[in-house]
CSV table of C-alpha atoms in Angstrom, one decimal:
chain,number,residue,atom,x,y,z
A,1,MET,CA,-19.1,-7.9,29.8
A,2,THR,CA,-20.1,-5.5,26.8
A,3,ILE,CA,-17.6,-4.0,24.3
A,4,ALA,CA,-18.0,-1.4,21.8
A,5,LEU,CA,-16.1,0.8,19.5
A,6,ARG,CA,-15.4,4.5,20.1
A,7,TYR,CA,-14.0,5.6,16.5
A,8,ALA,CA,-13.3,8.6,14.1
A,9,ALA,CA,-12.4,8.9,10.4
A,10,TYR,CA,-10.6,11.8,8.5
A,11,SER,CA,-9.1,11.8,5.1
A,12,ASP,CA,-7.3,14.5,3.3
A,13,VAL,CA,-6.2,15.3,-0.1
A,14,GLY,CA,-2.5,16.1,0.9
A,15,CYS,CA,-0.5,18.9,-0.8
A,16,LEU,CA,0.2,17.3,-3.9
A,17,ARG,CA,-2.9,15.7,-5.6
A,18,GLU,CA,-5.5,17.2,-7.1
A,19,GLY,CA,-8.3,15.0,-5.7
A,20,ASN,CA,-9.2,12.8,-3.3
A,21,GLU,CA,-8.9,8.9,-4.2
A,22,ASP,CA,-9.3,7.5,-0.6
A,23,SER,CA,-12.1,6.5,1.0
A,24,GLY,CA,-12.7,5.5,4.7
A,25,TYR,CA,-15.8,4.0,7.0
A,26,ALA,CA,-16.6,3.9,10.4
A,27,GLY,CA,-19.0,2.3,12.3
A,28,GLN,CA,-20.0,0.2,15.2
A,29,HIS,CA,-19.3,-2.7,13.5
A,30,LEU,CA,-17.3,-2.3,10.5
A,31,LEU,CA,-14.2,-0.5,9.9
A,32,ALA,CA,-12.6,0.0,6.4
A,33,VAL,CA,-10.0,2.1,4.4
A,34,ALA,CA,-9.4,2.0,0.6
A,35,ASP,CA,-6.9,3.7,-1.5
A,36,GLY,CA,-8.2,4.0,-4.9
A,37,MET,CA,-5.9,4.5,-8.0
A,38,GLY,CA,-5.8,4.5,-12.1
A,39,GLY,CA,-6.2,8.2,-13.0
A,40,TYR,CA,-9.1,10.0,-14.9
A,41,ALA,CA,-10.8,9.9,-11.8
A,42,GLY,CA,-11.0,5.8,-11.3
A,43,GLY,CA,-9.3,6.2,-8.1
A,44,GLU,CA,-12.2,7.6,-6.5
A,45,VAL,CA,-14.5,5.5,-8.7
A,46,ALA,CA,-13.0,2.4,-7.3
A,47,SER,CA,-12.1,3.3,-3.2
A,48,SER,CA,-16.4,4.4,-3.5
A,49,ILE,CA,-17.4,1.1,-4.6
A,50,ALA,CA,-15.2,-0.8,-2.7
A,51,ILE,CA,-16.5,1.3,0.6
A,52,SER,CA,-20.1,1.1,-0.9
A,53,SER,CA,-19.8,-2.7,-1.3
A,54,ILE,CA,-19.1,-3.5,2.4
A,55,ARG,CA,-20.9,-0.6,4.5
A,56,SER,CA,-23.6,-2.7,4.3
A,57,LEU,CA,-22.5,-5.1,6.7
A,58,ASP,CA,-22.6,-2.5,9.4
A,59,THR,CA,-26.0,-3.6,10.9
A,60,SER,CA,-27.1,-4.3,14.2
A,61,ASP,CA,-27.8,-8.1,13.6
A,62,ASP,CA,-23.8,-9.3,14.1
A,63,PRO,CA,-23.1,-12.3,12.0
A,64,ARG,CA,-21.8,-15.3,14.1
A,65,ALA,CA,-18.6,-15.5,14.5
A,66,GLU,CA,-18.1,-18.9,12.5
A,67,GLU,CA,-19.4,-16.6,9.3
A,68,MET,CA,-17.9,-13.7,9.6
A,69,ALA,CA,-14.7,-14.4,7.3
A,70,GLU,CA,-17.0,-15.5,4.7
A,71,VAL,CA,-19.5,-12.6,5.0
A,72,LEU,CA,-16.5,-10.8,4.6
A,73,GLN,CA,-15.3,-12.6,1.7
A,74,GLN,CA,-18.2,-12.4,-0.2
A,75,ALA,CA,-18.8,-8.4,0.1
A,76,VAL,CA,-15.3,-7.8,-1.2
A,77,GLU,CA,-16.4,-10.3,-4.3
A,78,LYS,CA,-19.1,-8.5,-4.7
A,79,ALA,CA,-16.9,-5.5,-4.5
A,80,ASN,CA,-14.7,-6.5,-7.3
A,81,GLU,CA,-17.8,-7.6,-9.5
A,82,SER,CA,-19.2,-3.9,-9.1
A,83,LEU,CA,-15.8,-2.6,-10.5
A,84,ALA,CA,-16.0,-5.0,-13.2
A,85,LEU,CA,-19.5,-3.7,-14.0
A,86,ARG,CA,-18.7,0.0,-14.0
A,87,ILE,CA,-15.7,-1.1,-16.2
A,88,ARG,CA,-18.2,-2.1,-19.3
A,89,GLN,CA,-20.0,0.3,-18.6
A,90,GLU,CA,-17.3,2.6,-18.9
A,91,PRO,CA,-14.1,1.6,-20.6
A,92,GLN,CA,-12.3,4.7,-20.0
A,93,LEU,CA,-11.6,3.6,-16.0
A,94,GLU,CA,-10.5,0.2,-17.0
A,95,ASN,CA,-7.2,1.0,-15.2
A,96,MET,CA,-9.0,1.6,-11.9
A,97,GLY,CA,-8.5,-0.3,-8.7
A,98,THR,CA,-8.0,0.0,-5.3
A,99,THR,CA,-6.7,-1.4,-1.9
A,100,LEU,CA,-9.2,-2.3,1.0
A,101,THR,CA,-8.8,-2.9,4.7
A,102,ALA,CA,-11.6,-3.6,6.4
A,103,MET,CA,-12.5,-4.8,10.1
A,104,LEU,CA,-16.1,-6.4,10.9
A,105,TRP,CA,-16.7,-7.0,14.6
A,106,SER,CA,-19.3,-9.4,16.3
A,107,GLY,CA,-19.4,-8.7,20.0
A,108,SER,CA,-15.4,-8.9,20.9
A,109,GLN,CA,-14.9,-11.1,17.7
A,110,VAL,CA,-13.2,-9.0,14.9
A,111,ALA,CA,-12.6,-10.2,11.2
A,112,LEU,CA,-10.0,-8.7,9.0
A,113,ILE,CA,-9.7,-8.7,5.6
A,114,HIS,CA,-7.0,-6.9,3.6
A,115,ILE,CA,-5.9,-6.7,0.1
A,116,GLY,CA,-3.0,-4.4,-1.6
A,117,ASP,CA,-0.7,-2.0,1.1
A,118,SER,CA,-3.4,-0.3,3.2
A,119,ARG,CA,-2.5,-1.2,6.7
A,120,ALA,CA,-4.2,-1.7,9.9
A,121,TYR,CA,-2.4,-1.3,13.2
A,122,LEU,CA,-3.3,-2.6,17.0
A,123,MET,CA,-2.2,-0.9,20.1
A,124,ARG,CA,-2.5,-3.3,23.3
A,125,GLY,CA,-0.8,-1.9,26.1
A,126,SER,CA,2.8,-0.9,25.6
A,127,ARG,CA,2.6,-3.4,22.5
A,128,PHE,CA,2.0,-1.8,19.2
A,129,GLU,CA,1.9,-3.7,15.5
A,130,GLN,CA,1.1,-4.1,12.2
A,131,ILE,CA,-1.2,-6.4,11.9
A,132,THR,CA,-1.4,-6.5,7.9
A,133,HIS,CA,0.8,-7.5,5.4
A,134,ASP,CA,1.9,-5.3,2.3
A,135,HIS,CA,1.2,-6.9,-1.0
A,136,THR,CA,3.6,-5.5,-2.8
A,137,LEU,CA,6.9,-6.4,-4.5
A,138,VAL,CA,9.3,-4.9,-2.3
A,139,GLN,CA,7.9,-6.4,0.7
A,140,THR,CA,8.2,-9.8,-1.2
A,141,LEU,CA,11.9,-9.1,-1.5
A,142,VAL,CA,12.2,-8.4,1.9
A,143,ASP,CA,10.4,-11.6,2.8
A,144,GLU,CA,12.5,-13.7,0.6
A,145,GLY,CA,15.7,-11.8,2.2
A,146,LYS,CA,16.8,-10.3,-1.2
A,147,ILE,CA,16.7,-6.6,0.4
A,148,THR,CA,16.2,-5.3,4.0
A,149,GLU,CA,13.5,-3.1,5.1
A,150,GLU,CA,15.8,-0.4,5.2
A,151,GLU,CA,16.4,-0.4,1.4
A,152,VAL,CA,12.5,-0.3,1.1
A,153,ALA,CA,12.5,3.2,0.6
A,154,THR,CA,15.1,3.4,-2.1
A,155,HIS,CA,13.9,0.5,-4.1
A,156,PRO,CA,13.4,1.7,-7.5
A,157,GLN,CA,10.2,-1.1,-8.0
A,158,ARG,CA,9.0,0.2,-4.5
A,159,SER,CA,5.6,1.5,-6.2
A,160,LEU,CA,4.5,-1.8,-7.6
A,161,ILE,CA,1.7,-3.6,-6.0
A,162,LEU,CA,1.1,-7.3,-6.6
A,163,ARG,CA,-3.0,-7.4,-5.4
A,164,ALA,CA,-5.6,-5.1,-5.2
A,165,LEU,CA,-9.4,-4.7,-6.3
A,166,ASP,CA,-9.5,-4.2,-9.9
A,167,GLY,CA,-12.3,-5.7,-11.5
A,168,LYS,CA,-10.4,-8.2,-13.5
A,169,THR,CA,-8.3,-10.4,-11.7
A,170,PRO,CA,-9.6,-13.1,-8.8
A,171,VAL,CA,-10.0,-11.5,-5.5
A,172,ASP,CA,-7.5,-12.9,-3.0
A,173,PRO,CA,-7.3,-11.2,0.1
A,174,ASP,CA,-5.7,-12.1,4.0
A,175,ILE,CA,-8.1,-12.8,6.3
A,176,SER,CA,-7.8,-13.1,10.1
A,177,ILE,CA,-9.7,-13.4,13.1
A,178,SER,CA,-9.2,-12.7,16.6
A,179,ARG,CA,-10.8,-11.7,19.5
A,180,ALA,CA,-10.5,-7.9,20.8
A,181,LYS,CA,-10.2,-6.5,24.5
A,182,ALA,CA,-11.3,-3.3,26.4
A,183,GLY,CA,-8.2,-0.7,26.0
A,184,ASP,CA,-7.3,-2.1,22.6
A,185,ARG,CA,-7.0,0.7,20.2
A,186,TYR,CA,-6.9,0.0,16.3
A,187,MET,CA,-5.6,2.1,13.1
A,188,LEU,CA,-6.4,1.9,9.7
A,189,CYS,CA,-4.4,3.9,7.4
A,190,SER,CA,-3.6,4.5,3.6
A,191,ASP,CA,0.2,4.9,2.6
A,192,GLY,CA,-0.5,8.6,2.4
A,193,LEU,CA,0.3,8.3,6.3
A,194,SER,CA,2.0,5.1,7.1
A,195,GLY,CA,4.3,5.7,4.1
A,196,VAL,CA,5.4,9.6,5.3
A,197,VAL,CA,5.0,8.9,9.1
A,198,SER,CA,7.3,6.6,10.8
A,199,LYS,CA,5.8,3.3,12.6
A,200,LYS,CA,7.5,5.3,16.0
A,201,THR,CA,5.9,8.6,15.7
A,202,ILE,CA,2.5,6.7,14.5
A,203,HIS,CA,3.0,4.7,18.1
A,204,GLU,CA,3.7,7.6,20.0
A,205,THR,CA,0.8,9.8,18.5
A,206,LEU,CA,-1.4,6.8,19.4
A,207,ALA,CA,-0.4,6.9,22.9
A,208,THR,CA,-0.7,10.4,23.9
A,209,GLU,CA,-3.8,11.4,21.9
A,210,SER,CA,-6.6,9.8,24.3
A,211,ASP,CA,-9.6,10.9,22.0
A,212,PRO,CA,-9.7,8.9,18.5
A,213,ARG,CA,-10.8,12.0,16.8
A,214,ALA,CA,-7.4,14.3,18.2
A,215,ALA,CA,-5.6,11.3,17.4
A,216,ALA,CA,-7.1,10.6,13.6
A,217,LYS,CA,-6.7,14.2,13.1
A,218,LYS,CA,-3.2,14.9,14.4
A,219,LEU,CA,-1.7,11.5,12.2
A,220,ILE,CA,-3.2,13.4,9.0
A,221,GLU,CA,-1.4,16.9,10.2
A,222,LEU,CA,1.9,14.8,10.6
A,223,ALA,CA,1.6,13.5,7.1
A,224,ILE,CA,1.1,16.8,5.6
A,225,ARG,CA,3.9,18.2,7.6
A,226,GLY,CA,6.4,15.3,6.5
A,227,GLY,CA,5.1,16.7,2.5
A,228,GLY,CA,1.4,15.4,2.5
A,229,PRO,CA,2.7,13.2,-0.9
A,230,ASP,CA,-0.5,11.5,-1.3
A,231,ASN,CA,-4.0,11.3,-0.2
A,232,ILE,CA,-4.3,10.7,3.5
A,233,THR,CA,-7.0,8.7,5.5
A,234,ALA,CA,-7.0,7.4,9.1
A,235,VAL,CA,-9.6,5.3,10.9
A,236,VAL,CA,-8.9,5.3,14.6
A,237,ALA,CA,-10.9,3.1,17.0
A,238,ASP,CA,-11.2,2.5,20.8
A,239,VAL,CA,-12.5,-0.7,22.3
A,240,ILE,CA,-14.6,-0.1,25.7
A,241,GLU,CA,-16.2,-1.8,28.1
A,242,THR,CA,-19.9,0.2,27.9
A,243,ASP,CA,-20.7,-0.7,31.5
A,244,GLY,CA,-17.8,1.2,32.5
A,245,ASP,CA,-17.1,3.9,29.8
A,246,HIS,CA,-18.5,7.1,31.0
A,247,ASP,CA,-18.4,8.8,27.5
A,248,GLY,CA,-19.9,5.8,25.7
A,249,PRO,CA,-19.3,4.4,22.3
A,250,THR,CA,-19.6,6.2,19.0
A,251,VAL,CA,-23.4,6.7,17.8
A,252,GLY,CA,-24.1,6.6,13.7
A,253,SER,CA,-21.5,5.9,10.9
A,254,GLN,CA,-18.8,8.2,9.2
A,255,THR,CA,-17.7,8.1,5.6
A,256,VAL,CA,-14.9,10.0,4.3
A,257,GLY,CA,-13.0,11.0,1.4
A,258,ALA,CA,-14.1,10.4,-2.1
A,259,ALA,CA,-17.0,7.4,-0.8
A,260,ASP,CA,-18.2,10.9,1.2
A,261,GLN,CA,-20.2,12.4,-2.1
A,262,GLY,CA,-21.4,15.6,0.3
A,263,GLU,CA,-17.5,16.7,1.3
A,264,VAL,CA,-14.7,15.0,-0.2
A,265,THR,CA,-11.9,16.1,2.3
A,266,THR,CA,-13.0,16.0,6.1
A,267,GLY,CA,-9.5,16.4,7.6
A,268,PRO,CA,-8.4,19.0,9.8
A,269,ASN,CA,-10.1,22.0,9.6
A,270,GLU,CA,-9.4,25.1,7.4
A,271,SER,CA,-7.2,26.9,10.3
A,272,SER,CA,-5.0,23.5,11.3
A,273,PRO,CA,-1.2,23.8,11.0
A,274,ALA,CA,-1.9,21.1,8.2
A,275,ARG,CA,-4.3,23.1,6.2
A,276,ARG,CA,-1.8,26.0,6.5
A,277,ALA,CA,1.0,23.8,5.2
A,278,GLN,CA,-1.3,22.8,2.5
A,279,GLU,CA,-1.8,25.8,1.2
A,280,LEU,CA,2.0,27.1,1.5
A,281,ARG,CA,2.9,24.1,-0.5
A,282,GLY,CA,0.4,25.0,-2.7
A,283,ASN,CA,1.5,28.6,-3.6
A,284,GLY,CA,5.2,27.5,-4.1
A,285,GLY,CA,6.3,27.5,-0.1
A,286,ASP,CA,9.5,25.6,0.4
A,287,THR,CA,8.8,22.0,1.8
A,288,ALA,CA,12.2,21.9,2.7
A,289,GLU,CA,11.8,24.1,5.4
A,290,MET,CA,9.6,22.0,7.3
A,291,ASP,CA,10.6,19.9,10.0
A,292,PRO,CA,11.0,16.7,9.6
A,293,ILE,CA,8.4,14.0,11.4
A,294,ASP,CA,10.9,11.4,13.0
A,295,GLU,CA,14.6,11.0,12.1
A,296,GLN,CA,13.5,7.1,11.6
A,297,ALA,CA,10.7,8.1,9.1
A,298,PRO,CA,11.3,8.0,5.3
A,299,ALA,CA,11.9,11.1,3.3
A,300,PRO,CA,9.1,11.6,1.2
A,301,PRO,CA,9.7,10.0,-2.5
A,302,GLY,CA,10.3,12.4,-5.3
A,303,THR,CA,8.3,9.9,-7.4
A,304,TYR,CA,4.7,10.2,-6.1
A,305,GLY,CA,2.4,10.0,-8.8
A,306,ALA,CA,4.9,8.5,-11.3
A,307,SER,CA,2.8,5.2,-11.1
A,308,PRO,CA,-0.8,4.2,-10.3
A,309,PHE,CA,0.7,2.6,-7.4
A,310,GLU,CA,3.0,4.3,-4.5
A,311,GLU,CA,5.7,2.9,-2.2
A,312,ARG,CA,4.8,1.4,1.1
A,313,ALA,CA,7.2,-0.1,3.6
A,314,TYR,CA,6.4,-2.6,5.8
A,315,ASP,CA,7.2,-2.9,9.7
A,316,ALA,CA,7.2,-6.1,10.7
A,317,PRO,CA,5.0,-7.4,13.8
A,318,ASP,CA,6.7,-7.6,17.2
A,319,GLY,CA,7.9,-10.9,18.4
A,320,ARG,CA,5.1,-12.1,20.8
A,321,GLY,CA,5.0,-15.1,23.3
A,322,GLN,CA,2.8,-18.2,22.9
A,323,ASP,CA,0.4,-17.1,25.4
A,324,SER,CA,-0.1,-13.6,24.1
A,325,GLU,CA,-3.8,-12.7,22.2
A,326,PRO,CA,-4.9,-12.2,19.4
A,327,GLU,CA,-3.3,-14.6,17.4
A,328,TYR,CA,-3.3,-13.2,13.9
A,329,ARG,CA,-2.8,-15.8,11.2
A,330,THR,CA,-2.7,-14.2,7.7
A,331,ARG,CA,-4.0,-16.8,5.2
A,332,SER,CA,-3.6,-16.7,1.3
A,333,TRP,CA,-6.4,-18.2,-0.5
A,334,TRP,CA,-3.7,-19.8,-3.2
A,335,PRO,CA,-0.4,-21.2,-2.7
A,336,ILE,CA,2.1,-18.1,-2.7
A,337,VAL,CA,3.6,-19.7,-5.7
A,338,LEU,CA,0.5,-19.7,-7.7
A,339,VAL,CA,0.0,-16.3,-7.0
A,340,PHE,CA,3.3,-15.3,-8.4
A,341,VAL,CA,2.7,-17.3,-11.6
A,342,ILE,CA,-0.9,-15.3,-11.9
A,343,VAL,CA,1.3,-12.2,-11.3
A,344,VAL,CA,3.9,-13.1,-14.1
A,345,GLY,CA,0.7,-14.0,-16.5
A,346,ALA,CA,-0.9,-11.0,-15.7
A,347,ILE,CA,2.0,-8.8,-16.7
A,348,ALA,CA,3.0,-10.9,-19.5
A,349,GLY,CA,-1.1,-11.0,-20.5
A,350,GLY,CA,-1.7,-7.3,-20.4
A,351,GLY,CA,-2.0,-6.8,-16.6
A,352,TYR,CA,-1.9,-2.8,-16.0
A,353,TYR,CA,-2.2,-3.3,-12.1
A,354,PHE,CA,0.7,-5.7,-11.9
A,355,GLY,CA,3.1,-3.2,-13.2
A,356,ARG,CA,3.3,-4.6,-17.0
A,357,GLN,CA,3.6,-1.0,-18.7
A,358,TYR,CA,6.1,0.1,-15.8
A,359,ILE,CA,8.5,-3.0,-16.2
A,360,GLU,CA,8.2,-3.0,-20.2
A,361,SER,CA,9.0,0.8,-20.4
A,362,GLN,CA,12.5,-0.1,-18.1
A,363,TYR,CA,16.0,-1.1,-20.1
A,364,TYR,CA,19.2,-1.3,-19.0
A,365,VAL,CA,22.6,-2.8,-20.4
A,366,GLY,CA,24.0,-5.5,-18.6
A,367,VAL,CA,25.9,-8.7,-18.7
A,368,SER,CA,25.2,-11.4,-21.1
A,369,SER,CA,23.4,-14.7,-19.7
A,370,ASP,CA,26.7,-16.7,-20.6
A,371,GLY,CA,28.8,-13.8,-18.6
A,372,SER,CA,30.9,-13.0,-21.4
A,373,ALA,CA,29.6,-9.7,-23.6
A,374,VAL,CA,27.1,-7.2,-23.0
A,375,SER,CA,23.6,-7.2,-23.9
A,376,ILE,CA,20.5,-4.5,-23.6
A,377,TYR,CA,17.4,-5.8,-21.5
A,378,ARG,CA,14.2,-5.1,-20.8
A,379,GLY,CA,12.4,-5.2,-17.9
A,380,ILE,CA,13.7,-4.9,-14.0
A,381,ASP,CA,16.6,-7.2,-12.9
A,382,THR,CA,14.5,-8.7,-10.6
A,383,ASN,CA,13.6,-12.4,-10.0
A,384,ILE,CA,10.9,-13.9,-7.9
A,385,ALA,CA,9.7,-17.4,-7.3
A,386,GLY,CA,12.3,-18.4,-10.1
A,387,PHE,CA,10.5,-15.9,-12.7
A,388,ASP,CA,12.4,-13.4,-14.3
A,389,LEU,CA,10.9,-10.0,-14.7
A,390,SER,CA,13.2,-9.0,-17.3
A,391,GLU,CA,14.4,-10.3,-20.7
A,392,GLU,CA,17.4,-9.7,-23.3
A,393,VAL,CA,16.3,-8.2,-26.1
A,394,GLU,CA,19.9,-7.3,-28.2
A,395,SER,CA,23.0,-9.1,-27.7
A,396,THR,CA,26.3,-7.2,-28.9
A,397,GLU,CA,29.4,-8.6,-30.1
A,398,LEU,CA,31.4,-6.3,-27.4
A,399,GLN,CA,33.2,-8.7,-25.3
A,400,LEU,CA,33.3,-8.1,-21.4
A,401,ASP,CA,36.8,-8.7,-20.9
A,402,SER,CA,37.9,-5.6,-23.3
A,403,LEU,CA,36.3,-3.4,-21.4
A,404,ALA,CA,37.6,-1.4,-18.6
A,405,PRO,CA,37.5,-2.8,-15.0
A,406,THR,CA,35.3,0.4,-13.8
A,407,ASP,CA,33.0,-0.5,-17.0
A,408,GLN,CA,32.9,-3.8,-16.4
A,409,GLU,CA,31.8,-3.6,-12.5
A,410,ALA,CA,29.1,-1.0,-14.0
A,411,LEU,CA,28.0,-3.4,-16.5
A,412,ARG,CA,27.6,-5.8,-13.5
A,413,ASN,CA,25.2,-4.0,-11.6
A,414,ASN,CA,23.9,-3.1,-14.7
A,415,ILE,CA,23.7,0.7,-16.5
A,416,ASP,CA,20.2,2.2,-16.7
A,417,ALA,CA,18.5,3.6,-19.7
A,418,ASN,CA,15.4,5.8,-20.6
A,419,ASP,CA,14.5,3.4,-23.4
A,420,LEU,CA,16.3,0.9,-26.0
A,421,ALA,CA,17.6,3.9,-28.2
A,422,ASP,CA,19.5,4.8,-25.1
A,423,ALA,CA,20.6,1.7,-24.4
A,424,GLN,CA,21.8,1.3,-28.1
A,425,THR,CA,23.6,4.7,-27.3
A,426,LYS,CA,25.0,3.5,-24.1
A,427,VAL,CA,26.7,0.5,-26.1
A,428,GLU,CA,27.9,2.7,-28.6
A,429,GLU,CA,29.6,4.6,-26.0
A,430,LEU,CA,31.4,1.4,-24.1
A,431,GLN,CA,32.1,0.5,-27.5
A,432,SER,CA,34.2,3.6,-28.6
A,433,GLU,CA,36.1,4.1,-25.1
A,434,THR,CA,37.1,0.4,-26.1
A,435,GLU,CA,38.3,1.4,-29.3
A,436,GLU,CA,39.8,4.6,-28.2
A,437,SER,CA,41.8,2.8,-25.6
A,438,GLY,CA,43.0,-0.1,-27.8
């Protein structure tokens, strides 16, 4: 049996972004999505470099199965080196970076490499699952049992990514090898799709749209109907048996988004409902009148664009029996604790991509470490693998037990402040209330 791919790739700027920082690629042996970030055109540069660096793998000479993981790893390292070179040439791009999710094919063998929070899904028969794991702070908190998946969409730190290609830090992707079957359907996407359209709706769309082109376009339209707060990229590929398939595999490659120099936006046509919705929103249309995608879909957050990284909620894979295939084993090249040490070290040392600027701009008023007084903290009240992401910057003489019970409870839950001066003002207000009640 000879298998091949029938695929389609589309990308759209969305409703709120000025440019498309996503890039996508689909070829006979390679599928990939990269979600760039960083501002000052940095995102589109980063994602374009990532796709350009790995699409050379899409050749007629299939790598041997035992070499696929190594070949992908080397290609991603090359992409990271290319980012580093570009930053040296253009220092104004130092904050750029990109996610990357790519699949390399050799016959029925498929190697998946993933870094960041773009996603890959597999639909096999009635089963549908996410086969990548988001490299985000909130996903780490979910994994550690500190928050539930339902709390991800509203978590204040949902925008922080822990791993990305940025040209400054070592490449640390997840890599897995599996075997594809005829009838499988794979979908790769940026968070502009997965962050707006629910997993249930993605599954239903992939199950009902038989043609990869129709499926990819429909998913992009759904994301735009849901607000289109970010760039949207989708790559859909069907695994077919060439001997028995009437239409045959796709011939030629497709490059979309920022990596496509000829046409940055290659999504739905100009007369599609998605495009009309985009034009309506761009002309001040009332987005509140748009129909919701799915009652389970998370509402588009109101802070898209406030940070170079956007929120991604992770849908855990469905349970599988011991004899089911493929068996995805996501492996990290470093022990998880060491990864967190690197993350925290990057924050302390000035790594923008690990949220340093965001974290250092956060302040709150809370209870002192000994539980007796009021203190001002900088950072976020979160602990990862034993590392605190906040520090006490100013202690006060205001005793906790001198405050009203409601104020004590508010302090235990932390009182957010815009900056240090605002935090100091909130302490003064608490002090005044205490003196007045006394």
